XYZ file of C-alpha atoms in Angstrom:
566
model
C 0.000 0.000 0.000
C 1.197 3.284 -1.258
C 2.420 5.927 1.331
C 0.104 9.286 0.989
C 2.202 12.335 2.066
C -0.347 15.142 3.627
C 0.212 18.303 1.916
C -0.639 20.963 4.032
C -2.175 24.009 3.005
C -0.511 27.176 2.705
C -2.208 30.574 2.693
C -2.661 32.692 -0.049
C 0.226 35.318 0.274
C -1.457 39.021 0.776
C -0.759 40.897 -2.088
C 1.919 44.073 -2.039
C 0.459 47.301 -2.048
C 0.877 49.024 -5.795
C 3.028 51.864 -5.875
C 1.681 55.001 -6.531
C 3.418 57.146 -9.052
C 4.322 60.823 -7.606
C 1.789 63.474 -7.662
C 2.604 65.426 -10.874
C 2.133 69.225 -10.571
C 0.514 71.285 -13.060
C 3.635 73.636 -13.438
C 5.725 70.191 -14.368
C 2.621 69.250 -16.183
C 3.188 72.378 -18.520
C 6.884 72.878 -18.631
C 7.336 69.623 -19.945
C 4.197 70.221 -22.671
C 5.619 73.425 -23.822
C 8.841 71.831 -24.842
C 7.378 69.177 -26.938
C 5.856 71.201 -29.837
C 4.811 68.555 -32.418
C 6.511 65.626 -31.340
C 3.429 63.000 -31.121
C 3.831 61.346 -27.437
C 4.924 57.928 -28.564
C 7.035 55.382 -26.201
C 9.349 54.906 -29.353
C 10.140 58.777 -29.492
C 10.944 58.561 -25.393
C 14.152 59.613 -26.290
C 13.925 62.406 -28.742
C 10.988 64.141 -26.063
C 14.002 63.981 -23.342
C 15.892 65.531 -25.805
C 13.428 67.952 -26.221
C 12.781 69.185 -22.820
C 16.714 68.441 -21.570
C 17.658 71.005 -24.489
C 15.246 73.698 -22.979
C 15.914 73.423 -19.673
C 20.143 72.109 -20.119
C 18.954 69.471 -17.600
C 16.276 66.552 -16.731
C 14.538 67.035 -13.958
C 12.829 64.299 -11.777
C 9.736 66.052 -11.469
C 9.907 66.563 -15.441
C 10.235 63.203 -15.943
C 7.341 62.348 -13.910
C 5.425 64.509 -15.827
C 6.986 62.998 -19.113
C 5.662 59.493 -17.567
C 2.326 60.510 -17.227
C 1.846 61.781 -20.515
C 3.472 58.780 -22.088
C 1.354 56.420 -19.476
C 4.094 55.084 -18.443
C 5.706 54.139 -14.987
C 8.072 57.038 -13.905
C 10.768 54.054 -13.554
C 10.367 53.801 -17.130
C 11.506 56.955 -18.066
C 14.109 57.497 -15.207
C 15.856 54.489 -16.511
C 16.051 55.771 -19.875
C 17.152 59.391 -18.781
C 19.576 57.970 -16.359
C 21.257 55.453 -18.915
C 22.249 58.028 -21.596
C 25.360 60.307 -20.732
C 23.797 63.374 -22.450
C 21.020 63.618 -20.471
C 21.718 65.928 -17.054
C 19.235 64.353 -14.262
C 19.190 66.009 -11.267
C 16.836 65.902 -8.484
C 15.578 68.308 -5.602
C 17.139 69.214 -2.738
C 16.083 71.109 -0.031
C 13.141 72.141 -1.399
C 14.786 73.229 -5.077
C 16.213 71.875 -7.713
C 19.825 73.045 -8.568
C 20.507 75.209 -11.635
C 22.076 73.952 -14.810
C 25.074 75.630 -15.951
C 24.821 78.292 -18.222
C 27.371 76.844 -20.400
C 28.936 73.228 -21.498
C 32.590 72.586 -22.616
C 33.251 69.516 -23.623
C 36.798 68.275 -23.848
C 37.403 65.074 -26.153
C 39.911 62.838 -23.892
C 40.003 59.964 -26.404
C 43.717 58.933 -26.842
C 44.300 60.910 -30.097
C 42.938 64.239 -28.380
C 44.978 63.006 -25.252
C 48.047 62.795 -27.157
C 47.467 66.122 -28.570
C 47.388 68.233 -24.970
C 43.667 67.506 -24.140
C 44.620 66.642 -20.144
C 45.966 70.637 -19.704
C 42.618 71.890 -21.299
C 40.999 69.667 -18.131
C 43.734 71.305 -15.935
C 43.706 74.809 -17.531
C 39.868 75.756 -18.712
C 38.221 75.367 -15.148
C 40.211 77.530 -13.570
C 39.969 80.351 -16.249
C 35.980 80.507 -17.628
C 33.573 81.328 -15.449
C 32.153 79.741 -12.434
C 29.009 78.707 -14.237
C 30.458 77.510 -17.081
C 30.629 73.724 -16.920
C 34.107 71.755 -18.204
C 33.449 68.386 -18.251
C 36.133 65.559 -20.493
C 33.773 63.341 -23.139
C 34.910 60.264 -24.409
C 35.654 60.806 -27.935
C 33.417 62.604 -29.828
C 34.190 61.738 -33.329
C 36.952 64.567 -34.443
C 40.326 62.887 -33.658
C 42.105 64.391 -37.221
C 41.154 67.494 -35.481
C 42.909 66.774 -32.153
C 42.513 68.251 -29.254
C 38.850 68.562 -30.373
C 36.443 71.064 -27.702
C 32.571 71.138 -28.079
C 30.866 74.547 -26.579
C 27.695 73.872 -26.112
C 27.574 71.990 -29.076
C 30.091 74.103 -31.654
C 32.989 72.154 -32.042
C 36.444 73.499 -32.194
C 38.999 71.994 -33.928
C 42.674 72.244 -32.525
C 41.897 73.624 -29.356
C 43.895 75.736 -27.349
C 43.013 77.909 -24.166
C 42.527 80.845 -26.073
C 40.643 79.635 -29.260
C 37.999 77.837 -26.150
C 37.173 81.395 -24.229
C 37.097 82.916 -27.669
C 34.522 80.725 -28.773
C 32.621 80.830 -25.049
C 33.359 84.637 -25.049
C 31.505 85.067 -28.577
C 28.641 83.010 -27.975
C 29.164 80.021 -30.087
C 26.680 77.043 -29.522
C 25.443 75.857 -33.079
C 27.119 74.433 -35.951
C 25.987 75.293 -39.472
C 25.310 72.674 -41.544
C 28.139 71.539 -43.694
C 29.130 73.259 -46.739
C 28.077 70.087 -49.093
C 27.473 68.776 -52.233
C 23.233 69.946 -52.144
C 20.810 67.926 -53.752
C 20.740 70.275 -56.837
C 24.258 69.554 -57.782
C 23.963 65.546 -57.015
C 21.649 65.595 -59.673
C 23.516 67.377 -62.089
C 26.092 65.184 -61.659
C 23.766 62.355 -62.423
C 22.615 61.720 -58.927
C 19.172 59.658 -58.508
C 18.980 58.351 -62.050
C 20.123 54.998 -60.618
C 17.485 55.221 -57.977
C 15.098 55.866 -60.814
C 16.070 53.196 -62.998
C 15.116 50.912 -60.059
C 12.279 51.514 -59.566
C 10.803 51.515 -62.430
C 12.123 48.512 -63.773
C 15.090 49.720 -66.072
C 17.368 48.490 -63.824
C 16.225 44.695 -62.862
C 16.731 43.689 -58.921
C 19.087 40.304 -60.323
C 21.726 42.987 -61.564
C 22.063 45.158 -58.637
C 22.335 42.156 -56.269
C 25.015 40.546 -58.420
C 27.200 43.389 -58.994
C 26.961 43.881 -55.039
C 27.801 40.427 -54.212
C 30.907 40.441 -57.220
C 32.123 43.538 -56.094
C 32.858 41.870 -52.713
C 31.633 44.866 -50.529
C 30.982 43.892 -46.891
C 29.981 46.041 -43.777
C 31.979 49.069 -43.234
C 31.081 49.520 -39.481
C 33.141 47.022 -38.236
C 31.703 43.409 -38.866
C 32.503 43.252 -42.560
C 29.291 40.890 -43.659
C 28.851 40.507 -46.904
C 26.252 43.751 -47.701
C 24.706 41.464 -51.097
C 24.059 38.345 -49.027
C 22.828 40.514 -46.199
C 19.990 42.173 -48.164
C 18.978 38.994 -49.961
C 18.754 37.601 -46.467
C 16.415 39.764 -45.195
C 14.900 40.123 -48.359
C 13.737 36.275 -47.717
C 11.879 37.366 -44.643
C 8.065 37.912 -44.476
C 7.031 41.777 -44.528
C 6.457 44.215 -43.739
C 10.611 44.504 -43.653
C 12.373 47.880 -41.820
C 15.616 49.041 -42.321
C 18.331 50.749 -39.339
C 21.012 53.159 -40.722
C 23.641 53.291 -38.208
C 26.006 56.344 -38.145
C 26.862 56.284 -34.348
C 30.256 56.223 -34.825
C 31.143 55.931 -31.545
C 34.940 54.156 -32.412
C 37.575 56.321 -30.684
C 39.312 57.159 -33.830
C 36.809 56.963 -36.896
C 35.227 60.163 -38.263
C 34.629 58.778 -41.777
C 31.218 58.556 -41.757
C 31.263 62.237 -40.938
C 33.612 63.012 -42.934
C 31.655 61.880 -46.316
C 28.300 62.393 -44.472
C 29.379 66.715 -44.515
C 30.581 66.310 -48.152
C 28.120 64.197 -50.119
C 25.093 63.174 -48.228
C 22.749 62.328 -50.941
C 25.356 60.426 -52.376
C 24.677 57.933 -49.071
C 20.823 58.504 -49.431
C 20.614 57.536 -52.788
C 22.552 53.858 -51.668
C 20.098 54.004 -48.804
C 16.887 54.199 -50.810
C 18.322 51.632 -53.720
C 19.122 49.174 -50.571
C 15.422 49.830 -49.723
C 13.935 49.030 -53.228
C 15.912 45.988 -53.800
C 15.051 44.744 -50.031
C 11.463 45.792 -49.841
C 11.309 48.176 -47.050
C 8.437 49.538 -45.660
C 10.139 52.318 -43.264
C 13.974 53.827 -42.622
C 15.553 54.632 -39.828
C 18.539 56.582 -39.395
C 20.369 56.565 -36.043
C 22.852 59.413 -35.974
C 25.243 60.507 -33.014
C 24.041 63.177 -30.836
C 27.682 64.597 -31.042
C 27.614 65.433 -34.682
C 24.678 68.428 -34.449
C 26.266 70.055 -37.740
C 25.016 66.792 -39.555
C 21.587 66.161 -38.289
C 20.485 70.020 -39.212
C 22.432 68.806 -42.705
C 20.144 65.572 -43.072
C 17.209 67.601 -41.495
C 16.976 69.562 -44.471
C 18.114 67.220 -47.033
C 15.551 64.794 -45.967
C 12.908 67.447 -45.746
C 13.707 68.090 -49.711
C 13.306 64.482 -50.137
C 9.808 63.915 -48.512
C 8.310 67.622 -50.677
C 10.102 66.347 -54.082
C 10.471 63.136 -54.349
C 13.587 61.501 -56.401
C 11.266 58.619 -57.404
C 7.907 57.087 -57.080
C 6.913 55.131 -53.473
C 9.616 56.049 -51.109
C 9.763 54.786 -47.645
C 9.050 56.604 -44.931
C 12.026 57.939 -43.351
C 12.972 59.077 -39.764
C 16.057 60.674 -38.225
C 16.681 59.794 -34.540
C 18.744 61.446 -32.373
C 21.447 59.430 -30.269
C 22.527 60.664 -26.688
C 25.673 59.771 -26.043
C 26.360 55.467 -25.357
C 29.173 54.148 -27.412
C 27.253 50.594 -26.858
C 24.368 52.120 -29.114
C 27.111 51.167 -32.131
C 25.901 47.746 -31.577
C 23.099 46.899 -33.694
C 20.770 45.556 -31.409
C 21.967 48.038 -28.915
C 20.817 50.862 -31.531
C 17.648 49.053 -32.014
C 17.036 49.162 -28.456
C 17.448 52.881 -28.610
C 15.301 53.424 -31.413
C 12.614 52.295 -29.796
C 13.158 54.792 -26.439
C 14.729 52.146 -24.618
C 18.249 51.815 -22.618
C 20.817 50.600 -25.234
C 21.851 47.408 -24.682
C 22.554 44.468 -26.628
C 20.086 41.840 -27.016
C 21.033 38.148 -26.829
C 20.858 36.378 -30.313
C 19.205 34.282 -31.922
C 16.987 35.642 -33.231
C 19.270 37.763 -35.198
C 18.198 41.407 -36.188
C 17.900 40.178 -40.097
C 14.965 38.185 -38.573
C 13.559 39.949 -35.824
C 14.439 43.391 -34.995
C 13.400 46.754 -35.261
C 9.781 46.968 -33.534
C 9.812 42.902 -33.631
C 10.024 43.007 -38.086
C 13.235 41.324 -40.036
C 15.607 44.647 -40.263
C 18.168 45.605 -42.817
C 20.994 47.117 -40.223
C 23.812 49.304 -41.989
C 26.207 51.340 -41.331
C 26.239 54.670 -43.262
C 29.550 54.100 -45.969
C 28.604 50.507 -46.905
C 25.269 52.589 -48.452
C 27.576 55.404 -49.733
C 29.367 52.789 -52.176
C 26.358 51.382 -53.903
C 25.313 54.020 -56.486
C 29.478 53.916 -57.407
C 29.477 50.105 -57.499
C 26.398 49.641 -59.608
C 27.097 51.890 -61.585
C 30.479 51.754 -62.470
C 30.291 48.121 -61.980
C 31.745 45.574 -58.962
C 34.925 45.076 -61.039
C 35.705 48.954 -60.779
C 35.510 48.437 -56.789
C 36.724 44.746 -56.566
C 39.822 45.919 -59.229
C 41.495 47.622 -56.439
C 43.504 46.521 -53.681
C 47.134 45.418 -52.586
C 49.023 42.458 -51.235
C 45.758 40.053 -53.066
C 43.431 41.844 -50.963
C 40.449 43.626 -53.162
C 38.161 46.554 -52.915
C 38.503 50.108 -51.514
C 38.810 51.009 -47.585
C 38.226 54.691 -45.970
C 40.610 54.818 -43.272
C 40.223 57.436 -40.473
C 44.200 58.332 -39.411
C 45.111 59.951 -36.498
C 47.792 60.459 -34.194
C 51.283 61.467 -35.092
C 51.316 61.966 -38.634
C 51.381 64.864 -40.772
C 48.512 64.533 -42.959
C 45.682 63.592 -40.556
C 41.927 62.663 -42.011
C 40.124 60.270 -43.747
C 41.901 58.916 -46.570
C 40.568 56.102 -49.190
C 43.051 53.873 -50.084
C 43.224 50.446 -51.741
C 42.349 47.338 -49.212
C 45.294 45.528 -47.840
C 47.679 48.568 -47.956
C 49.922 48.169 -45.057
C 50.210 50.882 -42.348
C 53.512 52.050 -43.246
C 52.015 52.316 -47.238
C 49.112 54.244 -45.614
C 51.676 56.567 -43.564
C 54.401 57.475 -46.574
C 51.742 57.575 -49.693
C 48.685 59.229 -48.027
C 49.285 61.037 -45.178
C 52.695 62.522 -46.151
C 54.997 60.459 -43.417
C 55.655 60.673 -39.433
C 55.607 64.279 -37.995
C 58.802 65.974 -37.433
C 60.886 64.373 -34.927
C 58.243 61.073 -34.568
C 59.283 57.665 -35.505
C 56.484 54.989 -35.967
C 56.469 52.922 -32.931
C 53.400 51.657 -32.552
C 49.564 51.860 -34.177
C 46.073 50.966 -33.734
C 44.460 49.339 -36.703
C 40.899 49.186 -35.793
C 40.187 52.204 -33.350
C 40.040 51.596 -29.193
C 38.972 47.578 -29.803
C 41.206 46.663 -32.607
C 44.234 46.252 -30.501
C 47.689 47.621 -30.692
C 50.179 46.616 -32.975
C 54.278 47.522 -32.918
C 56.661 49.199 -35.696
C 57.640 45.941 -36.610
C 54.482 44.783 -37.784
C 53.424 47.847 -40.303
C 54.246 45.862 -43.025
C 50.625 43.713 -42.165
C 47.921 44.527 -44.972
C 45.388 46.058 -43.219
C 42.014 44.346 -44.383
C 39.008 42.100 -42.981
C 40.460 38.866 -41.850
C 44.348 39.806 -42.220
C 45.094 40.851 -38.318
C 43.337 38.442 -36.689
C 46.479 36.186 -36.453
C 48.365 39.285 -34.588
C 45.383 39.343 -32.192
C 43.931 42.508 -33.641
C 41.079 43.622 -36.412
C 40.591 46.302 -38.651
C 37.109 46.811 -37.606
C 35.563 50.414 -38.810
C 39.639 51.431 -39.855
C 40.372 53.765 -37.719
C 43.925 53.658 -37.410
C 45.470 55.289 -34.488
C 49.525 56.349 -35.281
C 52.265 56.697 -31.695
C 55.409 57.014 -31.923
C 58.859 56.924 -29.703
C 57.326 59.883 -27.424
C 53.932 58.472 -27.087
C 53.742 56.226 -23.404
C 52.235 52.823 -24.664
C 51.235 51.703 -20.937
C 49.289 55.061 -20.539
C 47.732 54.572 -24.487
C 46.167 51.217 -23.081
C 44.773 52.667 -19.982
C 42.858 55.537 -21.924
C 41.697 53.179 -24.029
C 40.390 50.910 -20.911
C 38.824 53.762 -19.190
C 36.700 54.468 -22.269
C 35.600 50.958 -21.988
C 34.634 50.571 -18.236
C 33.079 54.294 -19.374
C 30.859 52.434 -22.123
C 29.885 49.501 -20.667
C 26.309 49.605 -20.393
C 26.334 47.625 -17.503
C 24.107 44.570 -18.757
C 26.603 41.330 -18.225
C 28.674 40.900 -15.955
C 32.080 39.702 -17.492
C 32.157 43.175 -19.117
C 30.680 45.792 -16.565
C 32.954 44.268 -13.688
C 36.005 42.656 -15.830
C 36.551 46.604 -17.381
C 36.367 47.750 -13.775
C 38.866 45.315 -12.508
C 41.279 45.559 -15.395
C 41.404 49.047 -14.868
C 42.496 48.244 -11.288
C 45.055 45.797 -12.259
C 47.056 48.171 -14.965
C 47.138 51.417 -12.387
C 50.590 50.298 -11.803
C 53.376 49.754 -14.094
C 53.466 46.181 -12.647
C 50.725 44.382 -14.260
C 49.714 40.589 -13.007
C 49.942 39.165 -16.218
C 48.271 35.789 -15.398
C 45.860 37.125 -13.633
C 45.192 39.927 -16.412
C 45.305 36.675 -19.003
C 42.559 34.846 -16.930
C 40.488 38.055 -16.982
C 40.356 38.870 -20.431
C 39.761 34.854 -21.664
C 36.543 35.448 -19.339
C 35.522 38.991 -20.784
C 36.107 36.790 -24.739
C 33.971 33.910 -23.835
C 31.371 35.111 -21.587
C 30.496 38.886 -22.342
C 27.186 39.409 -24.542
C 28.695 41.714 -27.208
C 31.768 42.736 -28.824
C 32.646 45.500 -25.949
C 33.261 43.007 -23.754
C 34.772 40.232 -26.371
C 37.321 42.770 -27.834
C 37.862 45.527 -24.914
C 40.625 43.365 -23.524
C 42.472 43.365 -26.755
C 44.959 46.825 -25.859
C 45.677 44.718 -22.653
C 46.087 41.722 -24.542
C 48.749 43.657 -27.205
C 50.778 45.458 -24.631
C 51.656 41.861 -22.767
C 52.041 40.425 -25.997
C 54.272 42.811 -27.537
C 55.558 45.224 -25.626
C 56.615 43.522 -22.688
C 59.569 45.416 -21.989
C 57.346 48.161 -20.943
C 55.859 45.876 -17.614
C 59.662 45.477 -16.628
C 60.818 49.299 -16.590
């Protein structure tokens, strides 16, 4: 006879009082409306409303947000997080009965390791101690000018080649906004044949079969970073049941890259007609463009562009297109991450499968670029894929823009056959070393691409060529030091930017970029224990920060170990 067990009865646990959200006052109530103009109150525009009422007020404040909440009906803890996550947005909350006053005034001081190399720590040092009290001097992780090192935003006009002077000058005159670009305007795109590719397309001169095989033959791939075949990518998401959406990504967040910028201020229908011929051949039913909050000079640029665009169309049955507004997270560079963002969330990396191709913007398959693989299709289709595949060196093929920095004289973005080596790059396009600067060491592939010494510029620099020297070209920003340049302190600018970026999500990367940080204060590093550290932050991290922010670390033990003995 079978045992029975009683099984005694438990009570039903009492439920937890809800919390109430925060009495919202109607002067909150109306400050916050009378920033929002037109904006429609929609959970996936969370983040250009905070923009909205953090650029009329210079800060966020909690009983703002509240009232943000309760027009979006959502929880306050909704928004906070959001506010809280971004480093552009200033929240600040009350105290004794008032909330503190924003500065009248924001200087922002690039300390990525180009800008640090070019005097950007004695701007920190100098600049408080000379503007006035409520002017606020604060050091940004780079902001996506290093050819322009040391690189200053006031406000948000940036200044290229700072000095002390040239910064109260500009703070003195009142300089806050950018102009837009002096670029290539629609009217002269066209008369240089621009849009009669797009054109074609669409109405049927130009069959879908051709422009997908002269993609796939000219061998372009990715030119954010992940080099995946652009050709196989659309057809791939072409596959996938509509409607289909597609993510521009022009973050640029890379310590070292300004190309997109660079081409974006020159030619920007040039990238909008590869945008909307990606579109056609995909199928896409809405665009949207992701663009760094640092480059202000560009959005008005695209603002206006795109407003020609929607009153005169190019062709027949465009998508609808929006421009987003980042706020500052390097992590939104990850595609997911962006995604994220895009829909007024916190950035962060989702876990994959699925992959974004399949499910991603707003839950739809997503076509995810970044901005200069789109700038190359109207020039490979047109010109055909053997024009783009025909160049290259050392039996690499196609065309790379890389973004150089550092000690060299000729500084900027400079296109150049795929596979060039470094010291190629150096002599041929940026017109040698500086004066009195001998190559010592470079970075290939901006903060995450790792560092690589003299003795290895002879490498071609192309997808899939550094990996065996534990580095990767990535979005090609290449980073140039040289004899006077400290390579210990170069690695531990580049690790504070990490532990800066993280967004905090997994552990191996939130707490390993902490703890490396810890471990390299000294000029004695723990080696082994630096080695166990970084195969944890590979293996376990969710995205690329984590997988490749060890990689300086990594470089300096591997080949420049004379430096941990000094």
């Amino acid at each position: 006879m079978n045992a029975v067990i009683p099984i005694r009865s438990v009570a039903t646990p009492k439920r937890r009082p809800r919390m109430r959200a925060p009495e919202v006052s109607a002067e909150a109530l109306a400050a916050v409306q009378s920033c929002l103009g037109e904006l429609p109150l929609r959970r996936d525009l969370l983040i250009e409303l905070l923009h909205a009422v953090n650029d009329r007020f210079g800060q966020l404040r909690t009983d703002h947000l509240a009232a943000l909440a309760q027009l979006l009906k959502l929880a306050p803890s909704q928004v906070y997080e959001v506010a809280s996550f971004y480093h552009h947005f200033e929240v600040v909350r009350e105290a004794d009965g008032a909330f503190p006053a924003p500065p009248r005034l924001t200087v922002r001081v690039c300390d990525g390791l180009a800008c640090e190399m070019a005097g950007a720590a004695e701007l920190l040092q100098q600049l408080p101690r000379i503007l006035a009290a409520d002017v606020r001097v604060i050091a940004a992780p780079c902001i996506g000018r290093c050819e322009q090192a040391p690189a200053v935003a006031v406000q948000h006009f940036p200044l290229a080649g700072a000095s002390v002077k040239s910064v109260v000058e500009a703070v003195e005159q009142g300089l806050r906004h950018p102009e837009p670009a002096d670029a290539i305007d629609r009217a002269a795109y066209v008369a240089g044949g621009g849009y009669r590719l797009l054109q074609a397309c669409v109405e049927g001169a130009k069959p879908l079969g051709e422009v997908l095989a002269q993609l796939e033959q000219s061998g372009l791939r990715g030119l954010g970073g992940a080099g995946f075949p652009a050709g196989r990518k659309w057809r791939i998401v072409r596959d996938q049941p509509g409607p289909r959406l597609m993510a521009v990504n022009i973050d640029e967040g890379e310590p070292g890259t300004f190309k997109d910028r660079t081409y974006l201020e020159r030619d920007p229908h040039r990238f909008l007609e590869g945008m909307l011929i990606a579109a056609w051949a995909v199928g896409i039913e809405a665009i949207y463009i992701y663009l760094r909050d640092e480059y202000h000079g560009c959005r008005a640029l695209l603002e206006r562009e795109l407003a020609g665009l929607r009153a005169d169309p190019p062709a027949a049955g465009l998508p609808r297109i929006e421009l987003r507004r980042g706020a500052g997270a390097y992590i939104c560079g990850e595609e997911s991450a962006m995604i994220e963002s895009i829909e007024g969330r916190r950035g962060m990396p989702r876990l994959r499968p699925p992959y974004v191709a399949q499910v991603g913007l707003f839950g739809r398959p997503t076509l995810e670029h970044n901005f200069e693989t789109l700038y190359w299709v109207r020039d490979i289709v047109e010109r055909g894929a053997d024009w783009f595949a025909g160049h290259g060196r050392h039996g690499r093929k196609g065309l790379r823009s890389f973004s150089v920095s550092g000690r060299v004289k000729v500084p900027g973005v400079h296109l150049a056959p795929a596979g060039i080596t470094v010291r190629e790059l150096i002599d041929e396009f940026c017109g040698g070393m500086l004066e009195g600067h001998e190559l010592r060491a470079y970075l290939p592939g901006g903060a995450s691409g790792g560092i690589l010494p003299a003795r290895l510029a002879d490498v071609p620099l192309d997808f899939d060529t550094l990996q065996p020297h534990g580095c990767f070209i990535g979005s090609a920003a290449v980073i140039v030091l040289s004899q006077h340049d400290d390579i210990l302190d170069a690695a531990r600018n580049l690790m504070r930017f990490f532990e800066h970026e993280s967004c905090g999500q997994c552990t191996p990367c939130r707490s390993g970029t902490a703890k490396v940080n810890e471990l390299i204060a000294t000029d004695r590093w723990d080696t082994a224990l630096l080695g166990e550290l970084s195969q944890v932050m590979r293996d376990a991290s969710i995205c690329g920060l984590g997988q490749a922010a060890p990689n300086p670390i990594d470089c300096v033990i591997r080949y420049f170990p004379e430096e941990l003995s000094r």
